[in-house]
PDB file of C-alpha atoms in Angstrom:
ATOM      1  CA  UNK A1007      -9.534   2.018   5.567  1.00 95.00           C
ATOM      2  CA  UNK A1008      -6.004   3.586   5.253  1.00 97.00           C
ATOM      3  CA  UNK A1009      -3.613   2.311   2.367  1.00 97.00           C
ATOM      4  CA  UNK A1010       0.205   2.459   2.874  1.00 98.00           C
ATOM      5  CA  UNK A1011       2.473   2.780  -0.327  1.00 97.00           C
ATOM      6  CA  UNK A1012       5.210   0.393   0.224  1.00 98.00           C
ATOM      7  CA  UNK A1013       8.324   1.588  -1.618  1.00 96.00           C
ATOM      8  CA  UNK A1014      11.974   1.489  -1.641  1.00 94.00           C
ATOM      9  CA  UNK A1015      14.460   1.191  -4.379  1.00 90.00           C
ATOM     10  CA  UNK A1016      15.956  -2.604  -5.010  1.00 89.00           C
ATOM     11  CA  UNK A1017      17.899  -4.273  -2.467  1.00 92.00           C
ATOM     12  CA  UNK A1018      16.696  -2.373   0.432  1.00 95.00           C
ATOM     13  CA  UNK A1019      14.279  -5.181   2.003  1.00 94.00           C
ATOM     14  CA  UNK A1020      11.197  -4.074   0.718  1.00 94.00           C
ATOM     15  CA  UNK A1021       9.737  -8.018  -0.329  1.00 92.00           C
ATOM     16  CA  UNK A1022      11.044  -8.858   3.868  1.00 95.00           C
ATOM     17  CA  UNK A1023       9.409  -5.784   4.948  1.00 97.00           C
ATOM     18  CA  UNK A1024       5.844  -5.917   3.134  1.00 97.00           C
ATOM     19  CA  UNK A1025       6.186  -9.917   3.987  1.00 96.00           C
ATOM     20  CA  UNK A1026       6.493  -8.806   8.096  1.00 97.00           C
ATOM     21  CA  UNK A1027       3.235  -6.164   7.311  1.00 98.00           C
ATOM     22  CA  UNK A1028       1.385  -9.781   6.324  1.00 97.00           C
ATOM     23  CA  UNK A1029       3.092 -11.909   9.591  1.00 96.00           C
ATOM     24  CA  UNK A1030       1.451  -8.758  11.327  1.00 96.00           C
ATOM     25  CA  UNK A1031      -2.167  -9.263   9.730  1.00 96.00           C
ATOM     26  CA  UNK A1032      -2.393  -6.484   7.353  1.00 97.00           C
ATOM     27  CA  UNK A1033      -3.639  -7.305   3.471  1.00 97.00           C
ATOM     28  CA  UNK A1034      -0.311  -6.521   1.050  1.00 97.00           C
ATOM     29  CA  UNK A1035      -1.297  -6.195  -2.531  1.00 97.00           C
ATOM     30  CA  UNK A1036       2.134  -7.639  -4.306  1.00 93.00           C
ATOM     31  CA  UNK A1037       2.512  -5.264  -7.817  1.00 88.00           C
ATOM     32  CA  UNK A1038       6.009  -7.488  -8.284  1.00 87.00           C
ATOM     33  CA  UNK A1039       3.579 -10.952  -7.832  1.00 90.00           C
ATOM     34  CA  UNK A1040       0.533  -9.228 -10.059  1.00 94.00           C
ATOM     35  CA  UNK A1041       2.830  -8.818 -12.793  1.00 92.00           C
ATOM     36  CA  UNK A1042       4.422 -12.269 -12.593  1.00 93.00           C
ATOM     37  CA  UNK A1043       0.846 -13.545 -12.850  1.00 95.00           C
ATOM     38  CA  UNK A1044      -0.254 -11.374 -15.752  1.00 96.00           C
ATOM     39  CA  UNK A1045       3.025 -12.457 -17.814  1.00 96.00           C
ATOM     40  CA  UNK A1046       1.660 -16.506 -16.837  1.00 96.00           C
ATOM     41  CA  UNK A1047      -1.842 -15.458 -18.190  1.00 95.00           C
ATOM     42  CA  UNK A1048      -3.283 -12.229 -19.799  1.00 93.00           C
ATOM     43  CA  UNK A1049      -0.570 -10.045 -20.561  1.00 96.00           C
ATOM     44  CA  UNK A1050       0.792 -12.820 -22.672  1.00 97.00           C
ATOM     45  CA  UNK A1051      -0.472 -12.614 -26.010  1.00 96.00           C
ATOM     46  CA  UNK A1052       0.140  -8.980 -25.653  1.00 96.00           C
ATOM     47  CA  UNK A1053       3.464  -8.660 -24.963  1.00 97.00           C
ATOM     48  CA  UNK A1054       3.814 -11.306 -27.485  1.00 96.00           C
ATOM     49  CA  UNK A1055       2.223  -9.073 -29.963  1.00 96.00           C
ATOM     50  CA  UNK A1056       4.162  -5.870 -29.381  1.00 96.00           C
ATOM     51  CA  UNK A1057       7.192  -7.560 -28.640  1.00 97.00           C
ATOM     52  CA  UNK A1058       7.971 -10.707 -30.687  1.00 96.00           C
ATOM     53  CA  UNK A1059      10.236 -13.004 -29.375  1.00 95.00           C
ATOM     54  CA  UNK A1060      10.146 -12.649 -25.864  1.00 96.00           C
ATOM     55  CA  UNK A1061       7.498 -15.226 -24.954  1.00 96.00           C
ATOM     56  CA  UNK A1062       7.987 -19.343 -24.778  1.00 93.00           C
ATOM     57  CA  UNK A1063       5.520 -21.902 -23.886  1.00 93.00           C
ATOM     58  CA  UNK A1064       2.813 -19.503 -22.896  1.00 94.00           C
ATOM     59  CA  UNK A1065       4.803 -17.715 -20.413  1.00 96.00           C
ATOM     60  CA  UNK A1066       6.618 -13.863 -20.759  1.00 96.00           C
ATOM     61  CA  UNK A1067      10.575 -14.508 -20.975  1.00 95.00           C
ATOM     62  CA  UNK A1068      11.323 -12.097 -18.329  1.00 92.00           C
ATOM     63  CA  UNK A1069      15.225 -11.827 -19.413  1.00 91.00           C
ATOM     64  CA  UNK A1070      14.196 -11.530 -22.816  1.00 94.00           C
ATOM     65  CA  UNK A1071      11.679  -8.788 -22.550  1.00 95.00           C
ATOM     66  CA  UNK A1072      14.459  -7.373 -20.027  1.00 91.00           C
ATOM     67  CA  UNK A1073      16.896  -7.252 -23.197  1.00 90.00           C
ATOM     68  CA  UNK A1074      14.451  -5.839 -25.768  1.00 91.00           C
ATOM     69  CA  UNK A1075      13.180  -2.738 -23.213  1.00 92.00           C
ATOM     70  CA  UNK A1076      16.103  -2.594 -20.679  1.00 84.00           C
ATOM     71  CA  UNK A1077      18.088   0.117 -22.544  1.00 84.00           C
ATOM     72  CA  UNK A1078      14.743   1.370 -24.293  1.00 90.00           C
ATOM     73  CA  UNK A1079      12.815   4.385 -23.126  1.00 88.00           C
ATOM     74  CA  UNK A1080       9.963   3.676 -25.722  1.00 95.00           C
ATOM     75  CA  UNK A1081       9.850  -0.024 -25.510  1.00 95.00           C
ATOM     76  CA  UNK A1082       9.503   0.595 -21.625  1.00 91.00           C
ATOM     77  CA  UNK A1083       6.907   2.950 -22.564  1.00 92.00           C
ATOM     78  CA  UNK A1084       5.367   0.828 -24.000  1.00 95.00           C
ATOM     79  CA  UNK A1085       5.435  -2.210 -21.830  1.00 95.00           C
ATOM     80  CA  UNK A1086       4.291   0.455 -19.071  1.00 90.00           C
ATOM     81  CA  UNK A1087       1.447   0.688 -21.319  1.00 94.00           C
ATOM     82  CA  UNK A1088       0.340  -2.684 -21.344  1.00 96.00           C
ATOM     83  CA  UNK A1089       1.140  -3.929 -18.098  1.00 93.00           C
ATOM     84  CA  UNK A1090      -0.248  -0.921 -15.954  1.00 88.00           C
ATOM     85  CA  UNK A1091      -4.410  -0.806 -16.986  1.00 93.00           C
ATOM     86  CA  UNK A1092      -4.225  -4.717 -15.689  1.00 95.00           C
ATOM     87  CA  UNK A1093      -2.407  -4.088 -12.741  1.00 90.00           C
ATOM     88  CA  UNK A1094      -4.228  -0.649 -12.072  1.00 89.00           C
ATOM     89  CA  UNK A1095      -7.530  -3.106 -12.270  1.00 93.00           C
ATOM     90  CA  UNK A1096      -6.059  -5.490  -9.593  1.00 94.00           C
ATOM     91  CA  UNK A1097      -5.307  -3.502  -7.667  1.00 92.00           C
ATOM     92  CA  UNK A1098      -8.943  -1.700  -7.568  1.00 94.00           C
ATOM     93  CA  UNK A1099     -10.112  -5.300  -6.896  1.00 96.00           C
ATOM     94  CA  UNK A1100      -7.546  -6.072  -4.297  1.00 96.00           C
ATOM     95  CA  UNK A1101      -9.024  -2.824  -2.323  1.00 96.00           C
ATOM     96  CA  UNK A1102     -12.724  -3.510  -2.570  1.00 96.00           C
ATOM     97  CA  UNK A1103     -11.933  -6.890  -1.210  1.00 97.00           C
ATOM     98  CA  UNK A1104      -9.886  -5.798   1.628  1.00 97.00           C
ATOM     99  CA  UNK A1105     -12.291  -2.602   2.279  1.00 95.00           C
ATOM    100  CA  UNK A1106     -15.711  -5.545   2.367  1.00 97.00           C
ATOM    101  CA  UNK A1107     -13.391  -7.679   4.971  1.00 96.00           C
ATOM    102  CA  UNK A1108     -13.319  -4.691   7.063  1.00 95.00           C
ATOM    103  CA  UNK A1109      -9.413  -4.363   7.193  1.00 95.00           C
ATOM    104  CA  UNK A1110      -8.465  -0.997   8.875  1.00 95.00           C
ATOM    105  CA  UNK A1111      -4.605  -0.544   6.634  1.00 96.00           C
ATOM    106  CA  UNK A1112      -3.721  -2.214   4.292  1.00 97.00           C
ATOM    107  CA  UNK A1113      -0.241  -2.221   2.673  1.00 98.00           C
ATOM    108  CA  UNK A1114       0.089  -1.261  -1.397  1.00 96.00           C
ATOM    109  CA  UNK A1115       3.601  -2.685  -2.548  1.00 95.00           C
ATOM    110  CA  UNK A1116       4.833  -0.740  -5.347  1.00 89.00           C
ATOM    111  CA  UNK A1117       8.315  -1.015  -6.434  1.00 86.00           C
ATOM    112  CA  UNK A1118       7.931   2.567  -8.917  1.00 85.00           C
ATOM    113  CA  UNK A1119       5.448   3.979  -6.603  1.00 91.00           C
ATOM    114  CA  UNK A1120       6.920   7.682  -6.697  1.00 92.00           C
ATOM    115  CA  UNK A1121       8.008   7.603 -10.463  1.00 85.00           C
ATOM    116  CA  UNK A1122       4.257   6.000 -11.535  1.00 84.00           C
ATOM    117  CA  UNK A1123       2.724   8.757  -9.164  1.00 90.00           C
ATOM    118  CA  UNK A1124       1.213   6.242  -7.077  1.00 90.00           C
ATOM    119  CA  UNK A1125       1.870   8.385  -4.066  1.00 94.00           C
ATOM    120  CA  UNK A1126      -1.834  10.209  -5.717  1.00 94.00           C
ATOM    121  CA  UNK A1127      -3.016   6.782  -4.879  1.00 93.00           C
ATOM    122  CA  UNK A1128      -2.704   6.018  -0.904  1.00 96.00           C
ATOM    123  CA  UNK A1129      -2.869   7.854   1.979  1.00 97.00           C
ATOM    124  CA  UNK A1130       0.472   7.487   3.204  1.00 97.00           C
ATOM    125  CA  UNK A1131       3.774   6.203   1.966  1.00 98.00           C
ATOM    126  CA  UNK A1132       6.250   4.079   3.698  1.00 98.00           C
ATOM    127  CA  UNK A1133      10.004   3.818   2.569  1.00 98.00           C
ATOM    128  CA  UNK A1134      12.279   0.671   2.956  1.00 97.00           C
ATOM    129  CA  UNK A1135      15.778   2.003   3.166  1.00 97.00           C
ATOM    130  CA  UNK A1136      19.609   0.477   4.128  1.00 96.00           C
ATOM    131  CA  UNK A1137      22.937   1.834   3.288  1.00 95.00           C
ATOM    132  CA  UNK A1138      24.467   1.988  -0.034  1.00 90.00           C
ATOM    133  CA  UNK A1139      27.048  -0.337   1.039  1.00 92.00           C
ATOM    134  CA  UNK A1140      24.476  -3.310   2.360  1.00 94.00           C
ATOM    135  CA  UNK A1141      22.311  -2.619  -0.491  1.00 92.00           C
ATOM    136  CA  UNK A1142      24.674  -2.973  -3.167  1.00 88.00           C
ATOM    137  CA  UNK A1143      25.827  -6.273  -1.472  1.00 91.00           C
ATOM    138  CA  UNK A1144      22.435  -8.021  -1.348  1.00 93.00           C
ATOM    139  CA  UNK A1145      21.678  -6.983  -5.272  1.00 90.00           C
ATOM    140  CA  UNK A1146      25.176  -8.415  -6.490  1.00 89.00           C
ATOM    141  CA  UNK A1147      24.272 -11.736  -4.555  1.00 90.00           C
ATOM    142  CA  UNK A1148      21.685 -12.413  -6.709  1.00 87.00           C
ATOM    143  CA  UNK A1149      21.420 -14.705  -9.631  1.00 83.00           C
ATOM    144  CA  UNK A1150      21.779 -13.016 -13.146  1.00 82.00           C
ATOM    145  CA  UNK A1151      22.665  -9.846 -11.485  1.00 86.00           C
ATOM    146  CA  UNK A1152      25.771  -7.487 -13.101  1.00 85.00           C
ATOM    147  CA  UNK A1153      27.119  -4.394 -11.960  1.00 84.00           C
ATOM    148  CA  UNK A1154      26.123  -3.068 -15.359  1.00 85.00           C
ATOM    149  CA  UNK A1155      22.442  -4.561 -14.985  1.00 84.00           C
ATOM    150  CA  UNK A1156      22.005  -2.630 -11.319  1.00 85.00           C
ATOM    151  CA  UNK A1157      23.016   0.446 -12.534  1.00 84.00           C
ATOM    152  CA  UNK A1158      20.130   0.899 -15.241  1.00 83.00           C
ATOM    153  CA  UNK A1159      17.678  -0.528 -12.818  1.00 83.00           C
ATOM    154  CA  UNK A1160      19.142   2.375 -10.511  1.00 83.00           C
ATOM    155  CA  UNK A1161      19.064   4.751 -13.287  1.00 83.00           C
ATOM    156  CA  UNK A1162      14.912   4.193 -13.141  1.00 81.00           C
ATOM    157  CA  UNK A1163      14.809   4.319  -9.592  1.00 83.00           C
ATOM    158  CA  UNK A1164      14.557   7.595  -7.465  1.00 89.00           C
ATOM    159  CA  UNK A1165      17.455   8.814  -5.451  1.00 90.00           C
ATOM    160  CA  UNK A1166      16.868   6.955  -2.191  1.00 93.00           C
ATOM    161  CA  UNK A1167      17.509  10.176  -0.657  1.00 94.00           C
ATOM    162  CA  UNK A1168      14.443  11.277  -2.447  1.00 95.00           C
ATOM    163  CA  UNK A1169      11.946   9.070  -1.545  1.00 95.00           C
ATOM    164  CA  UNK A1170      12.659   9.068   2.115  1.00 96.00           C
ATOM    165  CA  UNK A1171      12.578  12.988   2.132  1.00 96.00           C
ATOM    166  CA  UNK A1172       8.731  12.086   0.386  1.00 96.00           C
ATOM    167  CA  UNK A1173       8.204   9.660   2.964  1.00 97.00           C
ATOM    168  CA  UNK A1174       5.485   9.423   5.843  1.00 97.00           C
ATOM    169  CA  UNK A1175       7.562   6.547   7.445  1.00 98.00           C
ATOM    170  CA  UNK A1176      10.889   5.366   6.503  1.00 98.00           C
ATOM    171  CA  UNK A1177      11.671   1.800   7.569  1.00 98.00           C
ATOM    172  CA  UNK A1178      15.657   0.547   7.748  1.00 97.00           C
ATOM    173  CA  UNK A1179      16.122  -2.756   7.305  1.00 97.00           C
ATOM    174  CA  UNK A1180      20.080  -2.390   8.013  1.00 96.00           C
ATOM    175  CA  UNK A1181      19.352  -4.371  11.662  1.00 95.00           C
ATOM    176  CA  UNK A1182      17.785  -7.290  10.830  1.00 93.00           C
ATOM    177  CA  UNK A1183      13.861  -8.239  11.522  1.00 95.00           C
ATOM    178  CA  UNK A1184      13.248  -7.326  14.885  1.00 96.00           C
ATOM    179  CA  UNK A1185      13.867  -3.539  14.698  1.00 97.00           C
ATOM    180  CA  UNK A1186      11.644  -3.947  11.079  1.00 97.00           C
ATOM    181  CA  UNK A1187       9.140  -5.811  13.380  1.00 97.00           C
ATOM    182  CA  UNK A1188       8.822  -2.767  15.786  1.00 97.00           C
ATOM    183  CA  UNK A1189       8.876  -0.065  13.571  1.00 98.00           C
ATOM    184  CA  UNK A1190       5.813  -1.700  11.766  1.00 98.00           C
ATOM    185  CA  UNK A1191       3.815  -1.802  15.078  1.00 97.00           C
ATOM    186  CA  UNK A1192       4.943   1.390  15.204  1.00 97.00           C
ATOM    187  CA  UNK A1193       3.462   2.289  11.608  1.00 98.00           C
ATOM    188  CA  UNK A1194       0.131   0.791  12.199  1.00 97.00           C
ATOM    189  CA  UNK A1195      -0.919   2.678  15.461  1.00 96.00           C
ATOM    190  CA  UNK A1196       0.046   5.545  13.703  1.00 96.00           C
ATOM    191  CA  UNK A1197      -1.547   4.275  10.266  1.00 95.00           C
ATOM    192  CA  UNK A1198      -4.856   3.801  12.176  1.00 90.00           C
ATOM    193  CA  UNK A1199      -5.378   7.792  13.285  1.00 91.00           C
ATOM    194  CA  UNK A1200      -4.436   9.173  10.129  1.00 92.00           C
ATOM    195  CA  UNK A1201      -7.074  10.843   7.746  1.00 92.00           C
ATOM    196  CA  UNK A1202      -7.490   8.903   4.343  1.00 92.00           C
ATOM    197  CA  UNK A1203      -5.674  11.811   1.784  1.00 92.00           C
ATOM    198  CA  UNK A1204      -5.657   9.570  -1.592  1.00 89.00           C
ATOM    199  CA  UNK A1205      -7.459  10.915  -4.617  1.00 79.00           C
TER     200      UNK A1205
END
């Protein structure tokens, strides 16, 4: 079984992207969704206890935990600490499941795949990428989002530049589906001849 790092810094399509590996058949583990999950269940009393405050009703805060470890190195650190054993342990689960269902690829969405050194962790790595311009438009759409806000998410985000020079496959989503939709046929036939290289 090969697995394919799905990465790309925000705003470049990634969710569409690893969404269009599922329309094609392929298993997508969903770190983003994992982590959702964990701050509705596990993770909660947790956070709660290292970070006071940013829980309500049983459920992680997400903008207050964003305010307390936003502009924090160590409280990220920290959080990093929590949150990444549980996800690490999904994600071992997610595999053995896919592996036992026989499924030849299957996709690994990572949002910090290169800074967490999950590229150690797949056998290839696929990079969602746009222009500046387009990506900068579809982060300011969203709700809750500030210009100040994108650039320390940026700030934690490798140079886009970077990961597609670190790519296997780089994927533009500047087009609109249908080009995505090809170049992830594309991927897989590739995907499928490749040795497995993670450690």
């Amino acid at each position: 079984m090969i697995v394919l790092g799905l990465t790309g810094s925000i705003g470049m399509g990634k969710s569409t992207t690893a969404q269009l590996f599922a329309e094609a058949g392929v298993p997508v583990y969903d770190a983003d969704a994992t982590v959702h999950r964990l701050y509705e269940g596990e993770a909660v009393p947790v956070i709660e206890a290292a970070f006071p405050g940013t829980t309500a009703n049983g459920k992680v805060d997400r903008n207050k935990l964003s305010a307390q470890v936003v502009h924090d190195p160590a409280a990220m650190k920290q959080l990093e600490r929590i949150v990444h054993p549980m996800l690490g342990a999904s994600r071992q689960k997610f595999l053995l499941d896919a592996e036992q269902s026989g499924a030849p690829v299957v996709v690994v969405d990572v949002p910090l795949l290169f800074e967490t050194g999950g590229e150690k962790r797949v056998d290839a790595v696929v990079v969602v990428t746009t222009t500046p311009e387009i990506q900068r438009k579809r982060i300011l759409a969203r709700d809750n989002m500030t210009g100040e806000k994108l650039d320390a998410i940026l700030a934690r985000q490798l140079p886009d530049a970077e990961k597609r020079a670190r790519a296997d496959f780089v994927v533009d989503t500047s087009d609109g589906l249908e080009p995505v939709r090809a170049r992830i046929r594309d991927i897989l036939q590739q995907a499928a001849k490749m040795p497995q290289r993670r450690t």
